[in-house]
PDB file of C-alpha atoms in Angstrom:
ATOM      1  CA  UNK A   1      38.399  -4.218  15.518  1.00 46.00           C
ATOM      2  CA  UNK A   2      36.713  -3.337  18.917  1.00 56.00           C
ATOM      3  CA  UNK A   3      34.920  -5.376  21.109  1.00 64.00           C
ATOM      4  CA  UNK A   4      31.327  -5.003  21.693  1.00 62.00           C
ATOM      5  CA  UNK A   5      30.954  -1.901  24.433  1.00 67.00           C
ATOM      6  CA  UNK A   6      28.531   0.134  25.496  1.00 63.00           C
ATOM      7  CA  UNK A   7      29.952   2.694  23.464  1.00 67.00           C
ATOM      8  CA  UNK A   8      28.843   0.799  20.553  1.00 74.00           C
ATOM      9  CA  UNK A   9      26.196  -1.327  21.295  1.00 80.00           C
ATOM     10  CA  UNK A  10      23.789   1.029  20.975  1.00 80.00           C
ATOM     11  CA  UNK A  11      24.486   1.795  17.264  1.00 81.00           C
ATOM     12  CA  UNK A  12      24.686  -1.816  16.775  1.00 86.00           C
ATOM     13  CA  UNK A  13      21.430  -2.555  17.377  1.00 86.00           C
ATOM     14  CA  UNK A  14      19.645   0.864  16.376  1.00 89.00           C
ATOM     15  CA  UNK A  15      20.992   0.860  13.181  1.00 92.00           C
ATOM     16  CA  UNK A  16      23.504  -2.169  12.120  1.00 92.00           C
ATOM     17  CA  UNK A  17      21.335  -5.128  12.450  1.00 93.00           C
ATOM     18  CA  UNK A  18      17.980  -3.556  10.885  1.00 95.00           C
ATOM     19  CA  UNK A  19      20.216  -2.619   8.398  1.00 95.00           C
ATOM     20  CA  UNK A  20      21.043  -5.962   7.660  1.00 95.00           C
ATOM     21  CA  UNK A  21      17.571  -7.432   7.798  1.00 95.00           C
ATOM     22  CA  UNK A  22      17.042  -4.887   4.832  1.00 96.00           C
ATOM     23  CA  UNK A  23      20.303  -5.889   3.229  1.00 95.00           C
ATOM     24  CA  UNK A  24      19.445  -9.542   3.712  1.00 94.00           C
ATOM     25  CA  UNK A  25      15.360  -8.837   2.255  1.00 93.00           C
ATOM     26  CA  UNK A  26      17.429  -7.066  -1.047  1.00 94.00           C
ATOM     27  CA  UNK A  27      19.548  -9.933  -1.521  1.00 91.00           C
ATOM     28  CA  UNK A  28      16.360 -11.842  -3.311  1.00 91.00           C
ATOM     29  CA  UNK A  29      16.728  -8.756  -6.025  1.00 91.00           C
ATOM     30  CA  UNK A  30      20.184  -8.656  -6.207  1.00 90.00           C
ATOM     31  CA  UNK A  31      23.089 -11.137  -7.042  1.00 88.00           C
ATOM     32  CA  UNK A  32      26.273  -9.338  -5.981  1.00 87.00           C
ATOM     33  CA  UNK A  33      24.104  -8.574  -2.441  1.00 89.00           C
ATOM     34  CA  UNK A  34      23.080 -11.998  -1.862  1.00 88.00           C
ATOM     35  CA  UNK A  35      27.431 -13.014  -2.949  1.00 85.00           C
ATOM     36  CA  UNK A  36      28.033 -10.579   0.082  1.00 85.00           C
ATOM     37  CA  UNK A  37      26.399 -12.467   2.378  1.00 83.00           C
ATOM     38  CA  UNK A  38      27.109 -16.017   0.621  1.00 74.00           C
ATOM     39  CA  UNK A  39      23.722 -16.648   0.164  1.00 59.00           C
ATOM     40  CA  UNK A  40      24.328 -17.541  -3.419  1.00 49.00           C
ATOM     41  CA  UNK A  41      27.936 -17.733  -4.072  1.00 47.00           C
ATOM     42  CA  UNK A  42      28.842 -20.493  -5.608  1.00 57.00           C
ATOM     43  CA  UNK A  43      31.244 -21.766  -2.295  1.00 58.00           C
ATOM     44  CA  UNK A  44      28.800 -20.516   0.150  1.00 62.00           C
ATOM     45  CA  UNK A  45      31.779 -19.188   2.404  1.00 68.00           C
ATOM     46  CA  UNK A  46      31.224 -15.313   3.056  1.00 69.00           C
ATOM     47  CA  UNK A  47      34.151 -13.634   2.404  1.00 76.00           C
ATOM     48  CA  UNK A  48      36.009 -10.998   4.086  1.00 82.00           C
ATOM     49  CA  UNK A  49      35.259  -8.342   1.418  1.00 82.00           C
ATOM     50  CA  UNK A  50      31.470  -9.741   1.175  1.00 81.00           C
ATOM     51  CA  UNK A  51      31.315  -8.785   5.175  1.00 85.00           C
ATOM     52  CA  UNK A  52      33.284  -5.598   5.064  1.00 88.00           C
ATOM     53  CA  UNK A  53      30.723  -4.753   1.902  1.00 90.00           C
ATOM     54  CA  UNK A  54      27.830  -6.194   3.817  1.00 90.00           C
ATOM     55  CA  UNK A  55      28.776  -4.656   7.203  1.00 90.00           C
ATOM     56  CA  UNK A  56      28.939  -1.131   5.445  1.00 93.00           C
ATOM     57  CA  UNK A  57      25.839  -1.406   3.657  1.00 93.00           C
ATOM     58  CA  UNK A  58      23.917  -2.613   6.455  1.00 94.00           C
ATOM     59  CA  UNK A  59      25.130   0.418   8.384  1.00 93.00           C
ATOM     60  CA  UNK A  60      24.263   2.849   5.607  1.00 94.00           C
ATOM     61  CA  UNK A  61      20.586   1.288   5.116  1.00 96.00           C
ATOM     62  CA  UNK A  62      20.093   1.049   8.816  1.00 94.00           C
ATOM     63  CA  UNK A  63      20.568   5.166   8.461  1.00 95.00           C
ATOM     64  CA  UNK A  64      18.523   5.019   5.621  1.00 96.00           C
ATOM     65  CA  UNK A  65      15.648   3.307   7.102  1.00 97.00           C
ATOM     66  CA  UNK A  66      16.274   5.501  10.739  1.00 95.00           C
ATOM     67  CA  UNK A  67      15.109   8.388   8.251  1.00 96.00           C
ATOM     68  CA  UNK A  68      11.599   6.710   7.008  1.00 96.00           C
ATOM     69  CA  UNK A  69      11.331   5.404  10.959  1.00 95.00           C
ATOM     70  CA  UNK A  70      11.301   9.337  11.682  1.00 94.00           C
ATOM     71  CA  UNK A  71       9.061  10.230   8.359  1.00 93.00           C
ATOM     72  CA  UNK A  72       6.190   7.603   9.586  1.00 92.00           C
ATOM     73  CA  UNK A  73       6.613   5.374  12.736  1.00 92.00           C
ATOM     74  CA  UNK A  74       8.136   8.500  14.908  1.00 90.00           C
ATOM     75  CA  UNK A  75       5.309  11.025  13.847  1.00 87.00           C
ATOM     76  CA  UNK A  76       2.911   8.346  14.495  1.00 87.00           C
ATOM     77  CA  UNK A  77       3.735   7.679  17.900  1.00 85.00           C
ATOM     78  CA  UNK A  78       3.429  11.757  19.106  1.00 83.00           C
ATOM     79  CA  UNK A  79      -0.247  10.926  18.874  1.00 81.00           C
ATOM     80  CA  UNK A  80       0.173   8.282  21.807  1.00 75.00           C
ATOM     81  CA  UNK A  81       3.151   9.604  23.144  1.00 71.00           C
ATOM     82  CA  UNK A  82       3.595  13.069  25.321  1.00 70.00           C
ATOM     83  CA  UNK A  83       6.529  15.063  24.476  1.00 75.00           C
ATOM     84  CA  UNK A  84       8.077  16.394  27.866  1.00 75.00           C
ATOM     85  CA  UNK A  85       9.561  19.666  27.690  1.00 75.00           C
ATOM     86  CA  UNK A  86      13.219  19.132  28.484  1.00 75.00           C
ATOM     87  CA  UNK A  87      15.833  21.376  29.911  1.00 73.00           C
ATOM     88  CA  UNK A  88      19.122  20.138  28.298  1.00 75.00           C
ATOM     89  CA  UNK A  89      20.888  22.909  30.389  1.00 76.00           C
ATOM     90  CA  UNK A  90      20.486  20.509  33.464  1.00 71.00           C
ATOM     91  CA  UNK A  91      22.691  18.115  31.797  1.00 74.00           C
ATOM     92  CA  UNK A  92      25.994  20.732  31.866  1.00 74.00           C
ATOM     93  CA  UNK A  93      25.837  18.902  35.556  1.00 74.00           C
ATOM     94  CA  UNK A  94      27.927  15.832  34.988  1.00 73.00           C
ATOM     95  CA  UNK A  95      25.565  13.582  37.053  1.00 76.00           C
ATOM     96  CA  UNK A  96      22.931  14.448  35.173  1.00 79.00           C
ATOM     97  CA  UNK A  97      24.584  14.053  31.816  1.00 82.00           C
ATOM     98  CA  UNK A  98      25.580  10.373  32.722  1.00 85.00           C
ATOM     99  CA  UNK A  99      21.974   9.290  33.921  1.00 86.00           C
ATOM    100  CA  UNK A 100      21.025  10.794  30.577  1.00 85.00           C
ATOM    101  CA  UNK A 101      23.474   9.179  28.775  1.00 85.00           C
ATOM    102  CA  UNK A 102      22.284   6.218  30.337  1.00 87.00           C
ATOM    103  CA  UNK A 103      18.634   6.583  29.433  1.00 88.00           C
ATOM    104  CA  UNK A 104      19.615   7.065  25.754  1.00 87.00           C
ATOM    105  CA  UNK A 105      21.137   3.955  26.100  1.00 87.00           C
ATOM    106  CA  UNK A 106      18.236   1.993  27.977  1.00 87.00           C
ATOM    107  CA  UNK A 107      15.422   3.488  26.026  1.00 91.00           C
ATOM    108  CA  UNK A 108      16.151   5.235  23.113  1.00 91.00           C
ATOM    109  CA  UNK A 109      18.239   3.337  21.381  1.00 92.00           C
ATOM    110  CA  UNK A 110      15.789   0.021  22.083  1.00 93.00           C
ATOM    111  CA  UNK A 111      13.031   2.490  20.163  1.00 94.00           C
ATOM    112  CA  UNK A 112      15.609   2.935  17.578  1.00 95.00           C
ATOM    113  CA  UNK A 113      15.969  -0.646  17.158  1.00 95.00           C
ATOM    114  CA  UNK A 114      12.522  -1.276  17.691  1.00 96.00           C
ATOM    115  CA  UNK A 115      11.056   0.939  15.183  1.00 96.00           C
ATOM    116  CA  UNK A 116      13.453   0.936  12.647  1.00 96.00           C
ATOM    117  CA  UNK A 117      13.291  -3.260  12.696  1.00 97.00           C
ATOM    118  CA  UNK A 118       9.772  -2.609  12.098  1.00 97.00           C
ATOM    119  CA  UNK A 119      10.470  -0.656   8.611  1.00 97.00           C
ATOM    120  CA  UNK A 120      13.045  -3.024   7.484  1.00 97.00           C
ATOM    121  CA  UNK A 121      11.092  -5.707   8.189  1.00 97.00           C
ATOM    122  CA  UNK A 122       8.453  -4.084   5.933  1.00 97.00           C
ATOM    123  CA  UNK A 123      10.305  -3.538   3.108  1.00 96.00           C
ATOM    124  CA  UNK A 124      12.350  -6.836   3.817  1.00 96.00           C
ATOM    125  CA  UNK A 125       8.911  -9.025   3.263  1.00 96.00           C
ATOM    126  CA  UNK A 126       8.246  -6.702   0.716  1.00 95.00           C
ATOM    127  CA  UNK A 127      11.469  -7.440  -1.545  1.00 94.00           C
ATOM    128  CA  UNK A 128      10.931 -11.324  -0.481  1.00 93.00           C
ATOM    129  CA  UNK A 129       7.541 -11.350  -1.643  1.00 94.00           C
ATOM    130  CA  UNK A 130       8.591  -9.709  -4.932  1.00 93.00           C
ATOM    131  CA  UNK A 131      11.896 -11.522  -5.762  1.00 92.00           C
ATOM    132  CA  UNK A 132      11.573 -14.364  -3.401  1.00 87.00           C
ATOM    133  CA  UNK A 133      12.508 -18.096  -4.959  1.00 87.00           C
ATOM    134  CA  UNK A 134       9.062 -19.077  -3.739  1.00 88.00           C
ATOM    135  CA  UNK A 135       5.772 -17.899  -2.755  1.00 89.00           C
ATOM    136  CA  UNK A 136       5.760 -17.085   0.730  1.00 90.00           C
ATOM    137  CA  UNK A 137       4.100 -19.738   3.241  1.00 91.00           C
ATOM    138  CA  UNK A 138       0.613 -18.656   4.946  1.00 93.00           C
ATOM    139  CA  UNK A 139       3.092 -18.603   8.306  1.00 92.00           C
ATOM    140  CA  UNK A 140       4.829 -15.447   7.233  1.00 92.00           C
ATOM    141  CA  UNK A 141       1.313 -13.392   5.448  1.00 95.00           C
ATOM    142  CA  UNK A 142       0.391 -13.684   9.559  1.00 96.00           C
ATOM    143  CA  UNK A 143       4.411 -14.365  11.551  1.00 95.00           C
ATOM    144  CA  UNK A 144       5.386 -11.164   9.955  1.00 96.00           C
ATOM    145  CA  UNK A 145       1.908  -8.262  10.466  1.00 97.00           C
ATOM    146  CA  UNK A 146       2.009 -10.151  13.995  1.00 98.00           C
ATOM    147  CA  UNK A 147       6.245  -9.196  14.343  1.00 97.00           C
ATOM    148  CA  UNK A 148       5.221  -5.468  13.325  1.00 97.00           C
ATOM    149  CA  UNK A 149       2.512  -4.783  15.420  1.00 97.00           C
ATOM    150  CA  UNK A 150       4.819  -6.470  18.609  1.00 98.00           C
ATOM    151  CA  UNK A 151       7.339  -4.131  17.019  1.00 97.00           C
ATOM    152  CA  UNK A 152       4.977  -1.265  17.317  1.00 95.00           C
ATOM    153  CA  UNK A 153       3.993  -1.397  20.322  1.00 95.00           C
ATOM    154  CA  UNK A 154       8.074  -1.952  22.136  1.00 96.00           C
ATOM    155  CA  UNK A 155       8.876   0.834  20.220  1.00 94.00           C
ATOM    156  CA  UNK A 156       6.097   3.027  21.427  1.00 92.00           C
ATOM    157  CA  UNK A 157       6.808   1.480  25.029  1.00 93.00           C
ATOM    158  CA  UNK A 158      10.635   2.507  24.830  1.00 93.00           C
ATOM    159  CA  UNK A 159       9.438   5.805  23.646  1.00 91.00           C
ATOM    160  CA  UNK A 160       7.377   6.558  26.196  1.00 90.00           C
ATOM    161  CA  UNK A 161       9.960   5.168  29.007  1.00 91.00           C
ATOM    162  CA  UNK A 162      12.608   7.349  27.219  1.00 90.00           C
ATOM    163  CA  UNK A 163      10.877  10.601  27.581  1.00 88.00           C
ATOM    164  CA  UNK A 164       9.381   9.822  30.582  1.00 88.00           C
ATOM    165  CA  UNK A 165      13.040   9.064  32.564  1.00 89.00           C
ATOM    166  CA  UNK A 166      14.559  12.193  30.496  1.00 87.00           C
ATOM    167  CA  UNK A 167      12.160  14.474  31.820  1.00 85.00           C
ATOM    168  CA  UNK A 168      13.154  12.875  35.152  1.00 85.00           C
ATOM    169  CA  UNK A 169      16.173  13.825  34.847  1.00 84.00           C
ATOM    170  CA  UNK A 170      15.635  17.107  33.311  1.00 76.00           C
ATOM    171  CA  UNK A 171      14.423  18.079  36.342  1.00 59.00           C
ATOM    172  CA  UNK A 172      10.704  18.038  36.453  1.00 47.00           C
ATOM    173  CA  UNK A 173       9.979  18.158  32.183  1.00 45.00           C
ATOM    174  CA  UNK A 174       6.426  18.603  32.282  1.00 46.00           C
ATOM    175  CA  UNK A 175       4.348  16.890  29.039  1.00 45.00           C
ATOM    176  CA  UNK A 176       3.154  19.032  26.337  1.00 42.00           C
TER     177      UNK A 176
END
């Protein structure tokens, strides 16, 4: 397997590890989730098919939950957030397509994981809540609204950084 690069780190954290907060949240409904991650096998040793299972779900709900992020966190946030109006054709100039490789990197994908942590930690609570062993403590009803509205508002802040340093480098973007 590869290291770690920033080839891949983005992905990583934009879609991989809310994926697994999701996949962790289901494993309170589901037995052969929670054996994935040894949560409730009987050895409590993960196994190498549990992580190549849990690794590939977690990558497949992390897509999954990058969809609702665009259905409902991503529409909210054009309210707050100008669009610039960006000329992609600036970016045939290699300079330009490396800083904006580099702002993807920097920004976007930190909204990715920003905002699509938020949803999974949504439904996550929500499975807990529902299939949980026990009721959950008056520490998560206010840790976890106070982890999505932090959530929120970095995602909204990487947002706006993102489109704000891509319309830098598209070469004067003005905002819609």
């Amino acid at each position: 397997m590869k290291d770690v690069t920033d080839k891949n780190f983005g992905v990583i954290i934009a879609f991989l590890l809310p994926g697994f907060i999701f996949l962790w949240g289901l494993s309170y409904s589901s037995r052969t989730v929670a054996s994935w991650i040894a949560k409730s096998s009987t050895s409590d040793t993960p196994t190498v098919g549990g992580f190549l299972y849990s690794t590939i779900a977690s990558l497949a709900l992390g897509l999954l939950i990058s969809a609702v992020r665009w259905l409902f966190i991503d529409s909210s946030l054009r309210w707050f957030t100008a669009l610039p109006d960006l000329d992609f054709g600036k970016l045939k100039e290699k300079d330009n397509f490396y800083a904006f490789q580099g702002v993807v990197e920097n920004h976007y994908r930190y909204y990715q994981y920003y905002s699509n942590t938020l949803i999974a930690v949504i439904l996550s609570f929500g499975t807990y809540v529902s299939y949980g062993p026990e009721r959950p403590s008056l520490t998560l009803w206010i840790g976890v609204p106070v982890i999505v509205i932090v959530l929120y508002f970095a995602s909204r802040d990487a947002l706006s950084k993102y489109h704000k340093r891509a319309a830098e480098i598209a070469d004067g973007g003005k905002p819609r």
